[in-house]
Amino acid sequence: MFPPSERYYRCYRCFTKFAPDGEPSGDGTKRSMPTSSDPLKESPSIPGESRSRAEIVDTRLELDERGTKYAVETFEVRIKNRSDTPLRVTRITLTFDGDEEKTTPKDELVVPPNQTETADIHWDWIHPDQNSVTIDVRSDGETVATADVTISMP
């Protein structure tokens, strides 16, 4: 979300204005905060065929201590495509210690059939109280691979 302005917020994906308490937003319409049942939110992991299409085979996280937090020098995820068709990775989301899900900026990646490719995750900081991260790899709105990673501080 972007910072509040005039007592309303904007969605970072679609720029829709909403107020957390259902008050009229800046454009005069009354909207409440999006919920998990809103159609704008991508569906969570879908069991079955989409889950077996890919696998996270390795992660690389290099941190550099900077005061009270750690700067992320390198954050890479190796993704193996187990299907016979190319896999287009459209989004990677991170969930630190079971907190809220955060979408990471990343370059689009196409993993050829039965091949492995590395996705660079653009992330700035890891805080000392963050001990684990769940990584979800998504292709066209479906979660195709998930991994839980323990963060080891330098």
mmCIF file of C-alpha atoms in Angstrom:
data_model
loop_
_atom_site.group_PDB
_atom_site.id
_atom_site.type_symbol
_atom_site.label_atom_id
_atom_site.label_comp_id
_atom_site.label_asym_id
_atom_site.label_seq_id
_atom_site.Cartn_x
_atom_site.Cartn_y
_atom_site.Cartn_z
ATOM 1 C CA MET A 1 0.000 0.000 0.000
ATOM 2 C CA PHE A 2 1.036 3.540 -0.556
ATOM 3 C CA PRO A 3 1.103 5.835 2.477
ATOM 4 C CA PRO A 4 -2.234 7.252 3.586
ATOM 5 C CA SER A 5 -3.255 10.469 1.932
ATOM 6 C CA GLU A 6 -6.358 12.389 2.919
ATOM 7 C CA ARG A 7 -7.428 9.434 5.122
ATOM 8 C CA TYR A 8 -7.526 6.866 2.325
ATOM 9 C CA TYR A 9 -5.110 4.323 0.874
ATOM 10 C CA ARG A 10 -4.326 3.056 -2.621
ATOM 11 C CA CYS A 11 -3.809 -0.558 -3.637
ATOM 12 C CA TYR A 12 -0.254 -1.025 -4.937
ATOM 13 C CA ARG A 13 -1.469 -3.330 -7.744
ATOM 14 C CA CYS A 14 -4.544 -1.599 -9.185
ATOM 15 C CA PHE A 15 -4.349 1.860 -7.514
ATOM 16 C CA THR A 16 -7.929 1.521 -6.210
ATOM 17 C CA LYS A 17 -8.636 3.938 -3.371
ATOM 18 C CA PHE A 18 -10.068 2.595 -0.120
ATOM 19 C CA ALA A 19 -10.485 3.658 3.480
ATOM 20 C CA PRO A 20 -9.760 1.144 6.262
ATOM 21 C CA ASP A 21 -12.940 2.025 8.153
ATOM 22 C CA GLY A 22 -15.336 2.146 5.194
ATOM 23 C CA GLU A 23 -15.382 5.953 5.068
ATOM 24 C CA PRO A 24 -15.660 7.578 1.656
ATOM 25 C CA SER A 25 -12.318 7.541 -0.119
ATOM 26 C CA GLY A 26 -10.738 10.547 -1.784
ATOM 27 C CA ASP A 27 -12.870 10.129 -4.916
ATOM 28 C CA GLY A 28 -16.132 10.224 -2.935
ATOM 29 C CA THR A 29 -17.010 6.538 -3.231
ATOM 30 C CA LYS A 30 -17.334 4.360 -0.161
ATOM 31 C CA ARG A 31 -14.999 1.372 -0.164
ATOM 32 C CA SER A 32 -13.723 -0.784 2.613
ATOM 33 C CA MET A 33 -10.345 -2.429 2.953
ATOM 34 C CA PRO A 34 -9.928 -5.406 0.584
ATOM 35 C CA THR A 35 -10.422 -8.821 2.148
ATOM 36 C CA SER A 36 -9.192 -12.256 1.193
ATOM 37 C CA SER A 37 -12.478 -12.910 -0.628
ATOM 38 C CA ASP A 38 -12.008 -9.951 -2.972
ATOM 39 C CA PRO A 39 -11.483 -11.019 -6.585
ATOM 40 C CA LEU A 40 -8.445 -8.727 -6.911
ATOM 41 C CA LYS A 41 -6.457 -10.889 -4.527
ATOM 42 C CA GLU A 42 -4.804 -13.840 -6.189
ATOM 43 C CA SER A 43 -5.934 -17.242 -5.099
ATOM 44 C CA PRO A 44 -3.651 -18.981 -2.608
ATOM 45 C CA SER A 45 -1.927 -22.207 -3.441
ATOM 46 C CA ILE A 46 -3.960 -24.541 -5.548
ATOM 47 C CA PRO A 47 -3.317 -28.197 -4.802
ATOM 48 C CA GLY A 48 -2.945 -30.700 -7.576
ATOM 49 C CA GLU A 49 -1.386 -30.320 -10.980
ATOM 50 C CA SER A 50 -0.219 -26.705 -10.613
ATOM 51 C CA ARG A 51 1.775 -27.621 -7.476
ATOM 52 C CA SER A 52 3.656 -30.402 -9.243
ATOM 53 C CA ARG A 53 4.775 -28.236 -12.177
ATOM 54 C CA ALA A 54 7.784 -26.719 -10.440
ATOM 55 C CA GLU A 55 10.065 -27.056 -7.455
ATOM 56 C CA ILE A 56 12.342 -24.677 -5.554
ATOM 57 C CA VAL A 57 15.598 -26.617 -5.503
ATOM 58 C CA ASP A 58 17.921 -24.078 -3.868
ATOM 59 C CA THR A 59 18.002 -20.618 -2.295
ATOM 60 C CA ARG A 60 20.906 -18.256 -1.781
ATOM 61 C CA LEU A 61 20.655 -15.377 0.687
ATOM 62 C CA GLU A 62 23.693 -13.232 1.490
ATOM 63 C CA LEU A 63 23.323 -10.584 4.207
ATOM 64 C CA ASP A 64 25.514 -7.709 5.360
ATOM 65 C CA GLU A 65 25.006 -6.299 8.868
ATOM 66 C CA ARG A 66 24.118 -2.598 8.834
ATOM 67 C CA GLY A 67 23.303 -1.256 12.288
ATOM 68 C CA THR A 68 20.087 -2.790 13.602
ATOM 69 C CA LYS A 69 19.182 -4.718 10.435
ATOM 70 C CA TYR A 70 20.788 -6.660 7.601
ATOM 71 C CA ALA A 71 21.152 -5.463 4.013
ATOM 72 C CA VAL A 72 20.343 -8.115 1.417
ATOM 73 C CA GLU A 73 23.347 -8.432 -0.887
ATOM 74 C CA THR A 74 22.064 -11.445 -2.843
ATOM 75 C CA PHE A 75 18.718 -13.270 -2.786
ATOM 76 C CA GLU A 76 18.330 -15.983 -5.416
ATOM 77 C CA VAL A 77 15.896 -18.845 -5.860
ATOM 78 C CA ARG A 78 16.596 -21.778 -8.200
ATOM 79 C CA ILE A 79 13.397 -23.066 -9.786
ATOM 80 C CA LYS A 80 13.101 -26.398 -11.570
ATOM 81 C CA ASN A 81 10.347 -26.803 -14.161
ATOM 82 C CA ARG A 82 9.069 -30.400 -13.948
ATOM 83 C CA SER A 83 6.614 -30.085 -16.826
ATOM 84 C CA ASP A 84 6.946 -30.533 -20.580
ATOM 85 C CA THR A 85 5.967 -26.925 -21.308
ATOM 86 C CA PRO A 86 7.784 -23.663 -20.547
ATOM 87 C CA LEU A 87 6.943 -22.177 -17.148
ATOM 88 C CA ARG A 88 6.506 -18.408 -16.980
ATOM 89 C CA VAL A 89 7.254 -17.144 -13.467
ATOM 90 C CA THR A 90 5.149 -14.007 -13.082
ATOM 91 C CA ARG A 91 5.473 -13.312 -9.370
ATOM 92 C CA ILE A 92 7.334 -14.354 -6.244
ATOM 93 C CA THR A 93 5.845 -13.645 -2.824
ATOM 94 C CA LEU A 94 7.558 -13.752 0.553
ATOM 95 C CA THR A 95 5.966 -14.340 3.951
ATOM 96 C CA PHE A 96 8.306 -13.660 6.874
ATOM 97 C CA ASP A 97 7.575 -15.629 10.078
ATOM 98 C CA GLY A 98 3.950 -16.215 9.097
ATOM 99 C CA ASP A 99 3.315 -12.467 8.790
ATOM 100 C CA GLU A 100 1.523 -10.864 5.864
ATOM 101 C CA GLU A 101 2.463 -11.852 2.338
ATOM 102 C CA LYS A 102 4.699 -9.425 0.428
ATOM 103 C CA THR A 103 5.184 -9.371 -3.312
ATOM 104 C CA THR A 104 8.735 -8.897 -4.463
ATOM 105 C CA PRO A 105 9.798 -6.983 -7.511
ATOM 106 C CA LYS A 106 11.498 -9.371 -9.893
ATOM 107 C CA ASP A 107 12.373 -9.700 -13.516
ATOM 108 C CA GLU A 108 10.045 -11.982 -15.453
ATOM 109 C CA LEU A 109 11.531 -15.411 -15.967
ATOM 110 C CA VAL A 110 10.684 -18.295 -18.289
ATOM 111 C CA VAL A 111 11.960 -21.706 -17.206
ATOM 112 C CA PRO A 112 12.316 -24.121 -20.155
ATOM 113 C CA PRO A 113 10.760 -27.600 -19.872
ATOM 114 C CA ASN A 114 12.654 -29.926 -17.516
ATOM 115 C CA GLN A 115 15.286 -27.245 -16.848
ATOM 116 C CA THR A 116 16.372 -25.150 -13.862
ATOM 117 C CA GLU A 117 16.713 -21.346 -13.814
ATOM 118 C CA THR A 118 17.667 -18.811 -11.150
ATOM 119 C CA ALA A 119 15.338 -15.963 -10.185
ATOM 120 C CA ASP A 120 16.903 -12.890 -8.608
ATOM 121 C CA ILE A 121 14.719 -11.477 -5.846
ATOM 122 C CA HIS A 122 15.046 -7.746 -5.283
ATOM 123 C CA TRP A 123 14.768 -7.224 -1.527
ATOM 124 C CA ASP A 124 16.399 -4.553 0.628
ATOM 125 C CA TRP A 125 16.397 -5.536 4.304
ATOM 126 C CA ILE A 126 16.040 -8.449 6.701
ATOM 127 C CA HIS A 127 15.391 -7.574 10.339
ATOM 128 C CA PRO A 128 17.072 -9.529 13.188
ATOM 129 C CA ASP A 129 13.707 -10.816 14.440
ATOM 130 C CA GLN A 130 12.893 -12.424 11.070
ATOM 131 C CA ASN A 131 13.836 -16.095 11.406
ATOM 132 C CA SER A 132 12.110 -17.750 8.464
ATOM 133 C CA VAL A 133 10.559 -16.948 5.115
ATOM 134 C CA THR A 134 8.040 -18.830 2.982
ATOM 135 C CA ILE A 135 8.708 -18.348 -0.721
ATOM 136 C CA ASP A 136 5.823 -18.821 -3.179
ATOM 137 C CA VAL A 137 6.554 -18.945 -6.901
ATOM 138 C CA ARG A 138 3.551 -18.031 -9.036
ATOM 139 C CA SER A 139 2.763 -18.493 -12.676
ATOM 140 C CA ASP A 140 -0.262 -16.660 -14.064
ATOM 141 C CA GLY A 141 -1.912 -16.382 -10.634
ATOM 142 C CA GLU A 142 -1.281 -19.976 -9.506
ATOM 143 C CA THR A 143 1.257 -21.029 -6.901
ATOM 144 C CA VAL A 144 3.495 -23.564 -8.637
ATOM 145 C CA ALA A 145 6.188 -23.993 -5.969
ATOM 146 C CA THR A 146 6.605 -23.216 -2.275
ATOM 147 C CA ALA A 147 9.551 -23.477 0.107
ATOM 148 C CA ASP A 148 10.043 -22.640 3.788
ATOM 149 C CA VAL A 149 13.536 -21.287 4.435
ATOM 150 C CA THR A 150 15.252 -20.652 7.776
ATOM 151 C CA ILE A 151 17.222 -17.401 7.773
ATOM 152 C CA SER A 152 20.689 -17.615 9.304
ATOM 153 C CA MET A 153 22.171 -14.264 10.294
ATOM 154 C CA PRO A 154 25.904 -13.655 9.732
#
